[in-house]
Amino acid sequence: MKTVLVGLDTDELGALVKEEGEPPYRGSQLSQWIYRHGVHTFDDMTNLPARLRTRLAQKYEVGRSKIVATQHSRDGATKLLLEMHDGARIETVGLPYADRFSCCLSTQAGCSIGCAFCASGLGGFVRNLMPGEIVDQALTVQETLQSGTILIDNRSHRVDHVAIMGMGEPLLNYVSTVKAIHLLNKELGIGMRNITVSTVGLPPGILRLAQEKLQITLAVSLHAPTDRLRRQLVPGMTRWSVAEIVDASREYVRHTSRRVTFEYCMLDGVNDGEVEARELARLLNGLNCHVNLIPYNPVSGLPFRAPSRARLRVFREILRGAGIQTTQRVRRGVDIDAACGQLRRQMKKVRK
Ligand code: SAH
């Protein structure tokens, strides 16, 4: 098998061309072609000598994924089902807004956690993604939306915000996730402050990430203020208590001076009551944080419902009343099953 280049940074590409007897600036040229122009083959790298292009193509490949299915939502959200070289399939979502172009990236094919309300865990865990496979998603979404009819107002039509919030648990694929963040920043030019990593809440991973001192946003999917409720909603992660997760988040804030986001998937009659709102407010008291309420996005076969607007409002106001900044996620892509893992699941059913 040929060595894949997407996933290597400029320095690594420079070392690779040096072995071919080429000057270091060829490494920068390769990086530009792969990450800025998003080309898929060496033939497209027109400022490289033809001889070098042929030589590189014998040993290496750019290594981009294949698009298996595309879904465009009426609101502009675009979801792609991508296939890796070994047939593993993952989802990625492009979210063009009026003033920015965001992309939601997966870090694993499948997921091992199995949150009660999430489609990704239903098919089990397949494998970790390589850094290049994470970054490829942003390049592929960008290319798809640039070539389509969807208007993106951001001036360069480039992905400029990334949420590492797709399939999988990023902190269980730690090294590749951190490498991907550096690539997104240095090679694609996406500001660290525009990158968010969402974790189910693994204290050792959160503490390790704190040491990297990245200016990214950490989002912790808490979903419950008590261990009893958390165990029910995140059964694959009972090793750590809610208090330990919040303590690790506090450490993260202390090390990075970055405000942490807590995500809370709102499930009607399960975790959305006034009691839970008050418990959550007490738990997060004094922590530099922000709560993002995510109304449940229906997954076929699961026994949950999104709360009414009235219930959401009461929950939100209790938190706000306690001085906790709270926002409610605007649902996008509902008509294309944009909740993670759903398209992959759908396509499996179709194939049978
Ligand atoms: N494993 C990471 C990232 C993937 S999930 C994490 O747990 O954060 C990304 C976010 O989507 C999480 O907050 C998750 O709870 C939420 N999510 C998953 N399925 C959902 C659904 N059906 N409706 C609403 N939010 C969902």
JSON list of N, CA and C and ligand atoms in Angstrom, two decimals, residues 111 115 117-119 164-170 198-200 219 221 223 263 265 294-299 329 339-340, ligand 1:
[
{"chain": "A", "resi": 111, "resn": "CYS", "atom": "N", "xyz": [-18.64, 4.22, 17.63]},
{"chain": "A", "resi": 111, "resn": "CYS", "atom": "CA", "xyz": [-18.31, 4.77, 18.94]},
{"chain": "A", "resi": 111, "resn": "CYS", "atom": "C", "xyz": [-18.49, 3.68, 19.98]},
{"chain": "A", "resi": 115, "resn": "CYS", "atom": "N", "xyz": [-24.07, 6.21, 24.29]},
{"chain": "A", "resi": 115, "resn": "CYS", "atom": "CA", "xyz": [-25.01, 7.08, 25.00]},
{"chain": "A", "resi": 115, "resn": "CYS", "atom": "C", "xyz": [-26.43, 6.66, 24.59]},
{"chain": "A", "resi": 117, "resn": "PHE", "atom": "N", "xyz": [-29.16, 7.99, 23.88]},
{"chain": "A", "resi": 117, "resn": "PHE", "atom": "CA", "xyz": [-29.97, 8.73, 22.91]},
{"chain": "A", "resi": 117, "resn": "PHE", "atom": "C", "xyz": [-29.25, 8.97, 21.58]},
{"chain": "A", "resi": 118, "resn": "CYS", "atom": "N", "xyz": [-28.05, 8.37, 21.41]},
{"chain": "A", "resi": 118, "resn": "CYS", "atom": "CA", "xyz": [-27.20, 8.70, 20.26]},
{"chain": "A", "resi": 118, "resn": "CYS", "atom": "C", "xyz": [-27.17, 7.56, 19.24]},
{"chain": "A", "resi": 119, "resn": "ALA", "atom": "N", "xyz": [-27.22, 7.93, 17.95]},
{"chain": "A", "resi": 119, "resn": "ALA", "atom": "CA", "xyz": [-27.24, 6.93, 16.89]},
{"chain": "A", "resi": 119, "resn": "ALA", "atom": "C", "xyz": [-25.85, 6.32, 16.64]},
{"chain": "A", "resi": 164, "resn": "ILE", "atom": "N", "xyz": [-15.28, 19.41, 16.64]},
{"chain": "A", "resi": 164, "resn": "ILE", "atom": "CA", "xyz": [-14.91, 17.99, 16.65]},
{"chain": "A", "resi": 164, "resn": "ILE", "atom": "C", "xyz": [-15.98, 17.32, 17.52]},
{"chain": "A", "resi": 165, "resn": "MET", "atom": "N", "xyz": [-17.10, 17.07, 16.88]},
{"chain": "A", "resi": 165, "resn": "MET", "atom": "CA", "xyz": [-18.34, 16.73, 17.57]},
{"chain": "A", "resi": 165, "resn": "MET", "atom": "C", "xyz": [-19.13, 15.71, 16.77]},
{"chain": "A", "resi": 166, "resn": "GLY", "atom": "N", "xyz": [-18.49, 15.09, 15.81]},
{"chain": "A", "resi": 166, "resn": "GLY", "atom": "CA", "xyz": [-19.19, 14.10, 14.99]},
{"chain": "A", "resi": 166, "resn": "GLY", "atom": "C", "xyz": [-19.16, 12.76, 15.69]},
{"chain": "A", "resi": 167, "resn": "MET", "atom": "N", "xyz": [-19.02, 11.71, 14.89]},
{"chain": "A", "resi": 167, "resn": "MET", "atom": "CA", "xyz": [-19.00, 10.37, 15.48]},
{"chain": "A", "resi": 167, "resn": "MET", "atom": "C", "xyz": [-17.76, 10.13, 16.31]},
{"chain": "A", "resi": 168, "resn": "GLY", "atom": "N", "xyz": [-17.93, 9.40, 17.39]},
{"chain": "A", "resi": 168, "resn": "GLY", "atom": "CA", "xyz": [-16.77, 8.94, 18.15]},
{"chain": "A", "resi": 168, "resn": "GLY", "atom": "C", "xyz": [-16.43, 9.82, 19.34]},
{"chain": "A", "resi": 169, "resn": "GLU", "atom": "N", "xyz": [-15.52, 9.33, 20.16]},
{"chain": "A", "resi": 169, "resn": "GLU", "atom": "CA", "xyz": [-15.07, 10.06, 21.34]},
{"chain": "A", "resi": 169, "resn": "GLU", "atom": "C", "xyz": [-13.63, 10.52, 21.12]},
{"chain": "A", "resi": 170, "resn": "PRO", "atom": "N", "xyz": [-13.44, 11.83, 20.89]},
{"chain": "A", "resi": 170, "resn": "PRO", "atom": "CA", "xyz": [-12.11, 12.33, 20.54]},
{"chain": "A", "resi": 170, "resn": "PRO", "atom": "C", "xyz": [-11.02, 12.00, 21.58]},
{"chain": "A", "resi": 198, "resn": "SER", "atom": "N", "xyz": [-15.52, 18.24, 21.52]},
{"chain": "A", "resi": 198, "resn": "SER", "atom": "CA", "xyz": [-16.60, 17.80, 22.39]},
{"chain": "A", "resi": 198, "resn": "SER", "atom": "C", "xyz": [-16.30, 16.39, 22.91]},
{"chain": "A", "resi": 199, "resn": "THR", "atom": "N", "xyz": [-16.30, 16.26, 24.23]},
{"chain": "A", "resi": 199, "resn": "THR", "atom": "CA", "xyz": [-16.01, 14.95, 24.85]},
{"chain": "A", "resi": 199, "resn": "THR", "atom": "C", "xyz": [-17.18, 14.51, 25.72]},
{"chain": "A", "resi": 200, "resn": "VAL", "atom": "N", "xyz": [-17.32, 13.21, 25.84]},
{"chain": "A", "resi": 200, "resn": "VAL", "atom": "CA", "xyz": [-18.35, 12.66, 26.71]},
{"chain": "A", "resi": 200, "resn": "VAL", "atom": "C", "xyz": [-18.00, 12.92, 28.18]},
{"chain": "A", "resi": 219, "resn": "ALA", "atom": "N", "xyz": [-15.79, 21.29, 25.05]},
{"chain": "A", "resi": 219, "resn": "ALA", "atom": "CA", "xyz": [-17.21, 21.09, 25.35]},
{"chain": "A", "resi": 219, "resn": "ALA", "atom": "C", "xyz": [-17.35, 19.72, 26.01]},
{"chain": "A", "resi": 221, "resn": "SER", "atom": "N", "xyz": [-19.94, 16.86, 27.31]},
{"chain": "A", "resi": 221, "resn": "SER", "atom": "CA", "xyz": [-21.33, 16.40, 27.20]},
{"chain": "A", "resi": 221, "resn": "SER", "atom": "C", "xyz": [-21.76, 15.79, 28.52]},
{"chain": "A", "resi": 223, "resn": "HIS", "atom": "N", "xyz": [-25.09, 16.10, 30.26]},
{"chain": "A", "resi": 223, "resn": "HIS", "atom": "CA", "xyz": [-26.45, 15.55, 30.14]},
{"chain": "A", "resi": 223, "resn": "HIS", "atom": "C", "xyz": [-27.17, 15.25, 31.44]},
{"chain": "A", "resi": 263, "resn": "GLU", "atom": "N", "xyz": [-22.47, 20.53, 27.46]},
{"chain": "A", "resi": 263, "resn": "GLU", "atom": "CA", "xyz": [-23.59, 20.21, 26.58]},
{"chain": "A", "resi": 263, "resn": "GLU", "atom": "C", "xyz": [-24.59, 19.36, 27.36]},
{"chain": "A", "resi": 265, "resn": "CYS", "atom": "N", "xyz": [-28.07, 17.31, 26.47]},
{"chain": "A", "resi": 265, "resn": "CYS", "atom": "CA", "xyz": [-29.07, 16.86, 25.51]},
{"chain": "A", "resi": 265, "resn": "CYS", "atom": "C", "xyz": [-30.41, 16.75, 26.25]},
{"chain": "A", "resi": 294, "resn": "ILE", "atom": "N", "xyz": [-29.21, 21.16, 24.18]},
{"chain": "A", "resi": 294, "resn": "ILE", "atom": "CA", "xyz": [-29.43, 20.61, 22.83]},
{"chain": "A", "resi": 294, "resn": "ILE", "atom": "C", "xyz": [-30.73, 19.80, 22.86]},
{"chain": "A", "resi": 295, "resn": "PRO", "atom": "N", "xyz": [-31.78, 20.32, 22.23]},
{"chain": "A", "resi": 295, "resn": "PRO", "atom": "CA", "xyz": [-33.00, 19.51, 22.19]},
{"chain": "A", "resi": 295, "resn": "PRO", "atom": "C", "xyz": [-32.72, 18.20, 21.46]},
{"chain": "A", "resi": 296, "resn": "TYR", "atom": "N", "xyz": [-33.18, 17.11, 22.02]},
{"chain": "A", "resi": 296, "resn": "TYR", "atom": "CA", "xyz": [-32.96, 15.78, 21.43]},
{"chain": "A", "resi": 296, "resn": "TYR", "atom": "C", "xyz": [-33.37, 15.77, 19.96]},
{"chain": "A", "resi": 297, "resn": "ASN", "atom": "N", "xyz": [-32.49, 15.22, 19.14]},
{"chain": "A", "resi": 297, "resn": "ASN", "atom": "CA", "xyz": [-32.71, 15.07, 17.71]},
{"chain": "A", "resi": 297, "resn": "ASN", "atom": "C", "xyz": [-33.18, 13.62, 17.51]},
{"chain": "A", "resi": 298, "resn": "PRO", "atom": "N", "xyz": [-34.41, 13.40, 17.07]},
{"chain": "A", "resi": 298, "resn": "PRO", "atom": "CA", "xyz": [-34.96, 12.04, 17.08]},
{"chain": "A", "resi": 298, "resn": "PRO", "atom": "C", "xyz": [-34.13, 11.03, 16.28]},
{"chain": "A", "resi": 299, "resn": "VAL", "atom": "N", "xyz": [-33.94, 9.88, 16.88]},
{"chain": "A", "resi": 299, "resn": "VAL", "atom": "CA", "xyz": [-33.24, 8.76, 16.25]},
{"chain": "A", "resi": 299, "resn": "VAL", "atom": "C", "xyz": [-34.26, 7.62, 16.19]},
{"chain": "A", "resi": 329, "resn": "ARG", "atom": "N", "xyz": [-29.15, 25.26, 21.59]},
{"chain": "A", "resi": 329, "resn": "ARG", "atom": "CA", "xyz": [-28.67, 24.99, 20.24]},
{"chain": "A", "resi": 329, "resn": "ARG", "atom": "C", "xyz": [-29.80, 25.11, 19.23]},
{"chain": "A", "resi": 339, "resn": "ALA", "atom": "N", "xyz": [-28.28, 14.44, 13.26]},
{"chain": "A", "resi": 339, "resn": "ALA", "atom": "CA", "xyz": [-27.69, 13.93, 14.51]},
{"chain": "A", "resi": 339, "resn": "ALA", "atom": "C", "xyz": [-26.69, 12.85, 14.14]},
{"chain": "A", "resi": 340, "resn": "CYS", "atom": "N", "xyz": [-25.57, 12.83, 14.86]},
{"chain": "A", "resi": 340, "resn": "CYS", "atom": "CA", "xyz": [-24.47, 11.98, 14.38]},
{"chain": "A", "resi": 340, "resn": "CYS", "atom": "C", "xyz": [-24.84, 10.51, 14.34]},
{"chain": "B", "resi": 1, "resn": "SAH", "atom": "N1", "xyz": [-18.31, 11.77, 21.99]},
{"chain": "B", "resi": 1, "resn": "SAH", "atom": "C1", "xyz": [-18.37, 13.19, 21.98]},
{"chain": "B", "resi": 1, "resn": "SAH", "atom": "C2", "xyz": [-18.61, 13.81, 20.61]},
{"chain": "B", "resi": 1, "resn": "SAH", "atom": "C3", "xyz": [-19.70, 13.20, 19.78]},
{"chain": "B", "resi": 1, "resn": "SAH", "atom": "S1", "xyz": [-21.37, 13.52, 20.22]},
{"chain": "B", "resi": 1, "resn": "SAH", "atom": "C4", "xyz": [-19.36, 13.69, 23.00]},
{"chain": "B", "resi": 1, "resn": "SAH", "atom": "O1", "xyz": [-20.01, 12.87, 23.63]},
{"chain": "B", "resi": 1, "resn": "SAH", "atom": "O2", "xyz": [-19.44, 14.88, 23.21]},
{"chain": "B", "resi": 1, "resn": "SAH", "atom": "C5", "xyz": [-21.60, 15.23, 19.97]},
{"chain": "B", "resi": 1, "resn": "SAH", "atom": "C6", "xyz": [-22.77, 15.81, 20.72]},
{"chain": "B", "resi": 1, "resn": "SAH", "atom": "O3", "xyz": [-24.02, 15.40, 20.13]},
{"chain": "B", "resi": 1, "resn": "SAH", "atom": "C7", "xyz": [-22.83, 15.35, 22.16]},
{"chain": "B", "resi": 1, "resn": "SAH", "atom": "O4", "xyz": [-23.10, 16.43, 23.02]},
{"chain": "B", "resi": 1, "resn": "SAH", "atom": "C8", "xyz": [-23.97, 14.37, 22.13]},
{"chain": "B", "resi": 1, "resn": "SAH", "atom": "O5", "xyz": [-24.52, 14.20, 23.38]},
{"chain": "B", "resi": 1, "resn": "SAH", "atom": "C9", "xyz": [-24.90, 14.99, 21.13]},
{"chain": "B", "resi": 1, "resn": "SAH", "atom": "N2", "xyz": [-25.91, 14.05, 20.60]},
{"chain": "B", "resi": 1, "resn": "SAH", "atom": "C10", "xyz": [-25.74, 12.80, 20.23]},
{"chain": "B", "resi": 1, "resn": "SAH", "atom": "N3", "xyz": [-26.90, 12.25, 19.80]},
{"chain": "B", "resi": 1, "resn": "SAH", "atom": "C11", "xyz": [-27.82, 13.23, 19.90]},
{"chain": "B", "resi": 1, "resn": "SAH", "atom": "C12", "xyz": [-29.21, 13.30, 19.61]},
{"chain": "B", "resi": 1, "resn": "SAH", "atom": "N4", "xyz": [-29.87, 12.26, 19.13]},
{"chain": "B", "resi": 1, "resn": "SAH", "atom": "N5", "xyz": [-29.85, 14.47, 19.83]},
{"chain": "B", "resi": 1, "resn": "SAH", "atom": "C13", "xyz": [-29.16, 15.54, 20.32]},
{"chain": "B", "resi": 1, "resn": "SAH", "atom": "N6", "xyz": [-27.86, 15.54, 20.61]},
{"chain": "B", "resi": 1, "resn": "SAH", "atom": "C14", "xyz": [-27.19, 14.40, 20.42]}
]
